[in-house]
Structures are given as C-alpha cells and as structure tokens.
Coordinates of C-alpha atoms in Angstrom, one line a residue:
Chain S
M267 CA 9.9 17.7 -4.0
K268 CA 12.4 15.4 -6.4
C269 CA 14.9 13.2 -5.1
S270 CA 17.5 15.9 -5.9
Q271 CA 16.2 18.5 -3.8
V272 CA 15.4 16.4 -0.9
R273 CA 18.8 15.1 -0.9
R274 CA 20.4 18.3 -0.9
K275 CA 18.1 19.1 2.2
L276 CA 18.8 16.0 4.1
S277 CA 22.0 17.6 6.2
A278 CA 20.0 20.3 7.2
Y279 CA 16.9 18.0 7.9
L280 CA 19.4 15.8 10.2
D281 CA 20.4 19.3 12.3
G282 CA 16.6 20.3 12.5
E283 CA 17.5 23.2 10.2
V284 CA 14.7 22.8 7.7
S285 CA 11.4 25.0 7.4
E286 CA 8.3 23.7 8.9
R287 CA 7.3 23.1 5.3
D288 CA 9.9 21.5 3.9
K289 CA 10.0 19.2 6.8
K290 CA 6.8 17.9 6.1
E291 CA 7.4 17.8 2.6
I292 CA 10.7 15.4 3.5
D293 CA 8.7 13.5 5.6
G294 CA 6.4 12.3 3.3
H295 CA 8.9 12.2 0.3
L296 CA 11.1 9.7 2.9
E297 CA 8.1 7.6 3.5
Q298 CA 7.7 6.6 0.0
C299 CA 11.5 6.8 -1.2
K300 CA 13.7 4.0 -0.1
G301 CA 16.7 5.8 -1.7
C302 CA 16.4 8.8 0.3
Q303 CA 16.1 6.8 3.1
E304 CA 19.4 5.3 2.5
E305 CA 20.8 8.5 1.7
L306 CA 19.9 10.0 5.2
A307 CA 21.1 6.7 7.0
A308 CA 24.4 7.2 5.6
L309 CA 24.4 11.0 6.4
S310 CA 23.3 10.1 9.9
S311 CA 26.0 7.5 10.3
V312 CA 28.6 9.8 9.0
S313 CA 27.2 12.4 11.9
D314 CA 27.5 9.4 14.2
S315 CA 31.0 8.3 13.3
L316 CA 32.0 12.2 13.7
G317 CA 31.3 11.7 17.4
I318 CA 34.5 9.3 17.8
M319 CA 36.5 13.0 17.9
A320 CA 37.4 13.8 21.2
G321 CA 37.6 17.1 22.3
M322 CA 40.3 18.5 24.5
E323 CA 40.5 19.7 28.2
P324 CA 41.9 23.1 29.0
P325 CA 44.9 22.6 31.2
S326 CA 44.4 24.0 34.9
Y327 CA 47.3 26.5 34.7
F328 CA 45.7 28.0 31.2
M329 CA 44.0 31.0 33.0
T330 CA 47.3 31.4 34.6
R331 CA 49.0 31.9 31.4
V332 CA 46.5 34.3 29.9
R333 CA 46.5 36.5 33.1
Q334 CA 50.3 36.6 32.8
C335 CA 49.7 37.9 29.1
I336 CA 47.2 40.6 29.6
R337 CA 49.3 41.9 32.6
E338 CA 52.1 42.2 30.2
E339 CA 49.7 44.2 28.1
V340 CA 50.2 48.0 28.2
K341 CA 46.5 49.3 27.6
P342 CA 46.9 53.0 27.2
R343 CA 43.5 55.0 28.4
P344 CA 41.5 55.9 25.4
F345 CA 41.8 59.6 25.8
L346 CA 45.8 59.6 26.9
G347 CA 46.2 57.4 24.2
K348 CA 44.6 60.1 21.4
V349 CA 46.3 62.8 22.9
R350 CA 49.6 60.6 22.8
S351 CA 48.7 60.4 19.2
I352 CA 48.1 63.8 18.6
V353 CA 51.0 65.0 20.4
F354 CA 53.5 62.6 18.7
S355 CA 52.4 63.5 15.2
A356 CA 52.5 66.7 15.8
A357 CA 56.2 66.6 16.9
T358 CA 57.3 64.5 14.1
A359 CA 55.9 67.1 11.5
F360 CA 57.8 69.9 13.4
A361 CA 60.7 68.0 13.2
V362 CA 60.3 67.7 9.5
V363 CA 59.8 71.1 8.9
L364 CA 62.5 72.3 11.1
S365 CA 65.2 70.1 9.7
L366 CA 64.2 71.3 6.2
I367 CA 64.6 74.8 7.4
I368 CA 67.9 74.1 8.7
G369 CA 68.6 72.2 6.0
N370 CA 68.2 75.1 3.8
Q371 CA 70.1 77.5 5.9
V372 CA 73.0 75.4 6.0
G373 CA 73.1 74.7 2.5
R374 CA 72.9 78.2 1.6
I375 CA 75.9 79.2 3.9
L376 CA 78.0 76.2 2.5
Y377 CA 77.1 77.5 -1.1
Q378 CA 78.0 81.2 -0.5
S379 CA 81.2 80.2 1.5
V380 CA 82.3 77.9 -1.3
A381 CA 81.7 80.1 -4.0
A382 CA 83.7 82.7 -2.3
T383 CA 87.0 80.5 -1.9
G384 CA 86.3 79.1 -5.2
E385 CA 87.2 82.8 -7.2
S386 CA 90.3 83.0 -5.0
Q387 CA 91.2 79.3 -5.9
T388 CA 90.9 80.0 -9.5
A389 CA 93.1 82.8 -9.4
E390 CA 95.9 80.6 -7.4
T391 CA 95.4 77.5 -9.9
T392 CA 96.4 79.5 -12.5
D393 CA 99.3 80.9 -10.8
V394 CA 100.6 77.3 -9.8
F395 CA 99.9 76.1 -13.3
G396 CA 100.5 79.1 -15.6
V397 CA 102.4 78.7 -18.5
G398 CA 105.4 81.1 -17.1
T399 CA 105.9 78.6 -14.7
L400 CA 105.9 75.5 -17.1
D401 CA 108.2 77.6 -19.2
E402 CA 111.1 77.1 -16.9
F403 CA 112.2 73.4 -17.2
P404 CA 115.5 72.2 -16.1
A405 CA 118.4 72.9 -18.6
G406 CA 119.0 70.4 -21.0
S407 CA 115.6 68.4 -19.8
L408 CA 113.5 66.8 -22.8
S409 CA 110.9 69.6 -21.9
D410 CA 113.8 72.2 -22.3
I411 CA 115.0 70.6 -25.6
Y412 CA 110.9 70.3 -26.7
N413 CA 110.9 74.1 -26.0
E414 CA 113.4 75.3 -27.5
L415 CA 112.7 73.4 -31.0
V416 CA 109.1 74.7 -30.6
A417 CA 110.7 78.3 -29.9
G418 CA 113.2 77.8 -32.7
G419 CA 110.4 76.9 -35.1
N420 CA 108.7 79.7 -34.3
N421 CA 111.2 82.1 -34.8
G422 CA 112.7 80.9 -37.9
Chain H
M135 CA 33.5 44.5 39.9
T136 CA 31.3 41.5 39.0
I137 CA 28.3 40.4 40.4
I138 CA 28.0 36.6 40.4
G139 CA 24.4 35.1 39.9
T140 CA 22.5 38.6 38.7
T141 CA 21.5 39.9 35.6
E142 CA 24.4 41.9 35.4
D143 CA 26.8 39.1 35.2
T144 CA 26.4 38.7 31.2
D145 CA 28.7 38.2 28.8
G146 CA 27.9 41.8 27.2
H147 CA 28.4 43.3 30.6
L148 CA 31.4 41.1 31.4
I149 CA 33.0 42.1 28.2
H150 CA 32.2 46.0 28.6
L151 CA 33.9 45.6 32.2
A152 CA 37.1 43.8 30.3
A153 CA 36.8 46.7 27.8
N154 CA 37.7 49.3 30.4
G155 CA 40.7 47.1 32.1
D156 CA 38.5 45.0 34.8
E157 CA 40.8 41.6 34.9
Q158 CA 38.4 39.6 36.8
A159 CA 35.4 39.9 34.4
F160 CA 38.0 39.0 31.6
E161 CA 38.9 35.9 33.4
R162 CA 35.0 35.0 34.1
I163 CA 35.2 35.3 30.0
V164 CA 38.1 32.9 29.8
H165 CA 36.7 30.6 32.2
K166 CA 33.4 30.3 30.6
Y167 CA 34.5 29.7 27.2
Q168 CA 37.7 28.1 27.3
H169 CA 36.5 24.8 27.1
A170 CA 34.4 25.8 24.0
V171 CA 37.5 27.6 22.5
F172 CA 39.7 24.5 23.0
N173 CA 37.6 22.0 21.6
T174 CA 36.5 24.3 18.3
I175 CA 40.4 24.5 17.7
Y176 CA 41.3 21.0 18.6
R177 CA 38.8 19.7 16.5
Y178 CA 39.6 22.2 13.2
T179 CA 43.1 21.9 13.3
G180 CA 43.7 18.4 14.7
S181 CA 47.2 19.8 16.4
R182 CA 47.0 19.3 19.9
E183 CA 50.4 20.8 20.4
D184 CA 49.1 24.1 18.8
V185 CA 45.8 24.6 20.7
Q186 CA 47.2 26.1 23.9
D187 CA 49.0 28.6 21.9
L188 CA 46.0 29.4 19.6
A189 CA 43.6 29.8 22.4
Q190 CA 45.7 32.1 24.2
E191 CA 46.1 34.1 21.3
I192 CA 42.5 34.4 20.5
F193 CA 41.6 35.4 24.1
I194 CA 44.6 38.1 24.2
K195 CA 42.7 39.3 21.1
V196 CA 39.6 39.5 23.0
W197 CA 40.9 41.4 25.5
R198 CA 42.5 43.8 23.1
N199 CA 39.4 44.3 21.1
A200 CA 37.0 44.2 23.9
A201 CA 35.9 47.6 23.4
K202 CA 35.2 47.0 19.8
F203 CA 32.2 44.5 20.7
K204 CA 29.2 46.6 20.4
G205 CA 26.5 44.2 21.1
K206 CA 24.9 44.3 17.6
S207 CA 25.3 40.4 17.9
K208 CA 25.7 37.5 21.2
F209 CA 29.0 37.6 22.8
S210 CA 29.5 34.1 21.8
T211 CA 29.1 34.7 18.3
W212 CA 31.6 37.7 18.0
L213 CA 34.1 35.1 20.1
Y214 CA 33.5 32.3 17.6
R215 CA 34.0 34.6 14.4
I216 CA 37.2 35.4 16.1
V217 CA 38.2 31.7 16.7
A218 CA 37.1 30.9 13.4
N219 CA 39.0 33.5 11.5
H220 CA 42.3 32.6 13.8
C221 CA 41.8 28.9 13.1
I222 CA 41.4 29.4 9.4
N223 CA 44.3 32.2 9.0
Y224 CA 46.7 29.6 11.1
R225 CA 45.8 26.7 8.6
R226 CA 46.6 28.8 5.8
G227 CA 49.7 29.7 7.4
R228 CA 50.7 26.0 8.1
R229 CA 49.8 25.1 4.4
K230 CA 53.0 26.4 3.1
D231 CA 54.8 23.8 5.3
H232 CA 52.2 21.1 4.6
V233 CA 53.4 17.8 4.7
S234 CA 50.7 15.3 3.5
L235 CA 49.6 12.6 6.3
D236 CA 50.4 10.1 3.7
E237 CA 54.0 11.1 3.8
L238 CA 54.2 11.3 7.4
T239 CA 52.9 7.8 7.4
E240 CA 55.6 6.8 4.8
K241 CA 58.5 8.2 7.5
G242 CA 56.9 6.2 10.0
I243 CA 55.5 9.9 11.9
T244 CA 52.4 9.9 13.5
P245 CA 51.0 13.1 14.6
E246 CA 49.8 13.4 18.3
S247 CA 46.2 14.1 16.7
L248 CA 46.3 10.7 14.9
R249 CA 48.2 8.7 17.6
V250 CA 46.0 5.7 18.1
E251 CA 44.1 4.9 21.4
P252 CA 44.9 1.8 23.4
D253 CA 41.7 0.2 21.6
W254 CA 43.2 -0.4 18.4
E255 CA 40.1 -0.7 16.5
T256 CA 38.8 2.6 17.7
G257 CA 42.2 4.2 17.2
R258 CA 42.0 3.2 13.7
K259 CA 38.5 4.5 13.5
V260 CA 39.2 8.2 15.3
E261 CA 42.5 8.3 12.7
K262 CA 40.7 7.7 9.7
V263 CA 37.7 9.9 10.6
R264 CA 40.4 12.7 11.7
K265 CA 42.2 12.5 8.3
A266 CA 39.1 12.7 6.6
V267 CA 37.8 16.1 8.2
D268 CA 41.4 17.3 8.0
E269 CA 41.0 16.9 4.4
L270 CA 38.0 18.9 4.0
P271 CA 38.3 22.3 2.7
D272 CA 38.6 25.2 5.4
R273 CA 35.3 26.4 5.4
Q274 CA 33.4 23.1 5.0
R275 CA 35.2 22.2 7.9
M276 CA 34.6 25.5 10.1
A277 CA 31.0 24.9 9.7
L278 CA 30.9 21.3 9.9
V279 CA 32.8 21.9 13.4
L280 CA 30.9 24.7 14.8
S281 CA 27.3 22.7 13.8
Q282 CA 28.2 19.4 14.5
F283 CA 30.4 19.8 18.1
E284 CA 29.5 23.1 19.1
G285 CA 25.8 23.1 18.4
R286 CA 25.8 26.5 16.9
S287 CA 22.6 27.0 14.8
Y288 CA 23.0 27.8 10.8
K289 CA 21.8 31.0 11.3
E290 CA 24.5 31.6 13.9
I291 CA 27.2 30.1 11.9
A292 CA 26.2 32.4 9.0
E293 CA 26.8 35.1 11.1
I294 CA 30.1 33.6 12.5
M295 CA 31.6 33.2 9.1
K296 CA 29.7 36.2 7.4
V297 CA 27.9 34.1 4.7
S298 CA 24.6 33.5 3.9
L299 CA 22.3 30.8 5.6
S300 CA 22.0 28.8 2.2
S301 CA 25.9 28.8 1.9
V302 CA 26.1 27.6 5.7
E303 CA 23.5 24.7 4.3
T304 CA 25.5 23.7 1.2
L305 CA 29.0 23.8 3.2
I306 CA 27.4 21.3 5.6
F307 CA 26.1 19.4 3.1
R308 CA 29.0 19.2 1.0
A309 CA 31.3 18.5 3.9
R310 CA 29.1 15.8 5.1
S311 CA 28.8 14.2 1.5
S312 CA 32.7 14.2 1.4
L313 CA 32.9 12.5 4.8
R314 CA 30.5 10.0 3.4
Q315 CA 32.9 8.8 0.5
K316 CA 36.1 9.1 2.6
L317 CA 34.3 7.1 5.4
A318 CA 32.6 4.6 3.4
K319 CA 34.6 1.5 4.7
V320 CA 34.6 3.0 8.3
V321 CA 31.3 3.9 9.0

C-alpha cells in the first residue's frame, strides 16, 4: 500500500474497522513509514481530545414526561381506524354528490321561475317606459317644447 | 405484560408489545435507551437546552411508529435511525436562524454548551472541541458521534444513515481530518 492509501484507511484502522488483510498491510507499512506513524498519532490524538466532550444524563422526571405524552396520544385500533377511514371517505363522497344534485335542482327551479317572471316584467317595463307615456310632458316644459318643435318639423 | 430477565424480554418483543398499546413495555424501552438518546442528541447538537424536547419527540415518534418496526434490523439500529434523522432535520431547521459562534462571542454571549468549566484550561479545550465538532457537516458529525461516542460499528452506521460502508469510512475519515486541522493547537 502507498502512503496515500494507508492514510485514507488510518481512521478506520483506529476504529478496528479494516479487514484482516488491510490490517496486516497497514501494520507492515507503519513499521517502515515515519510519516504515516505521525499521521496515525495525530488522528489518535483527535479521538482522545473528543473524549473531553461530556455526555448528558436524562433528568429523573423524563420518564414521567414521556408517559404523560403517550397517555395523551389517542391510538385508534387498526381495524376500527380503517373502518372509520372508509366510513369517512364514503360520507364525504355522498355529501359531495348530494350537494351537486341539490344544487342542480335548485338552480333549475330558480332558472324556471326567473324565466317566467322575466316575460311579465318585460311587458311591464314597456308599459312604464313606453313612448306614449313619455309623450305626456307638463305644458311649457323643455321636453314639451322640444316635442312640439319635432312634431312641427315633421308635419311641415 | 412484560417478563423481566427472560428471552421474551428483548427489544423486539418489547416494541411489539408497545405497538399493541403496552405502556409498561414502552417505558422499559425508554428506560433502556434514554441515556444513549440523550448523549447522541447532546453531542450532535451541542445544545443542552433542546436535548429534552428532542428526546421526547423521538420517543413519541417511536411510540407512534412502533407497529412499523418489522424486525428486519436490530431495534437499536431502527431507533438510532430515528434519532439521526430527527437531529439532522433539527439542525437543518435551525440553520435558517443560525448565528455563528463568532458572532455570539463578539456579543459576549456564550451558549450553554460552550460555557466554560470551573477548570479554565479544560473549559477552553471543551469549548474549542465543541466548536470544531459543531462546524462539521451534518453527516460527518453524525457518523463521528455514532462511532466515537456510541460505539456503533461502521456496518451499523451504514444501516442507520442508509449509506454504503465505504461512505461511512469516508465520512469519519473526513471528520477526523477536519478536526485534526481545527484542533491542531488544542491537541
């Protein structure tokens, strides 16, 4: 093994994670190579210095906290959960279809009634705003004078 | 019902009982693994304040997903996978609000995790080591914590992190090489 190959494996070598064959090769290389020995010492020193990082103990009440949480959890039984899910889906689909049918019927009824009242309203509108009605302006009003002028113009 | 000290009292059996709503079985799991979970979270995040909340979230996740454990891997591997994913997601979420350690130091704020020990020299070393570990990329840090502190084998780390064995080797090698440079003056 070359130095570059050995150095890439030194970390795993330190952790005892190389194959027997690699271990023998690395051992043999290290006996002869001072540079790789120093590299190994440096990596080993890094591992040692990490040991300074303390861990953290769980507080005594942690279990109580977790227990409270899981008791608050509602855990439906698998079968009931599935049935509930199917019933909910079916009910939702039924509600959507029903609302479409009702909406369609209501829309149709409204359209028909509007169409019926629309015809009579058109007739009334003609009566109210018909030309005959608009002809009768108060005597002397601007509209009356205009009408007379127009009528005179037409006649003569 | 759990039977202590028999072959039935295995992690797989306990988690199966927990999946069927056995709180006592679940508590045995929590009791057995809470130290490992706390230590992994703390060494990975470096945040003493958040460890309890994260550990609680992880155990709740275990409780909710107990039925999903099929016994294809060791229970500890399955649990560490939940821990690793939860921690990495937590860190990624926090990075949005990230304030560098240098900025904190400039403002005179020392995070709990960096608070110096009574022994000033030791405290200074701890601070530097924590800072160096904190600066490692997520996956390098997780692989290093699982190997160095939790004593997990490379094979198990590969299963936990869902990567190849050679990737684990590279992650840990890079983590150590990086730490070696950063800690040159401390070591």
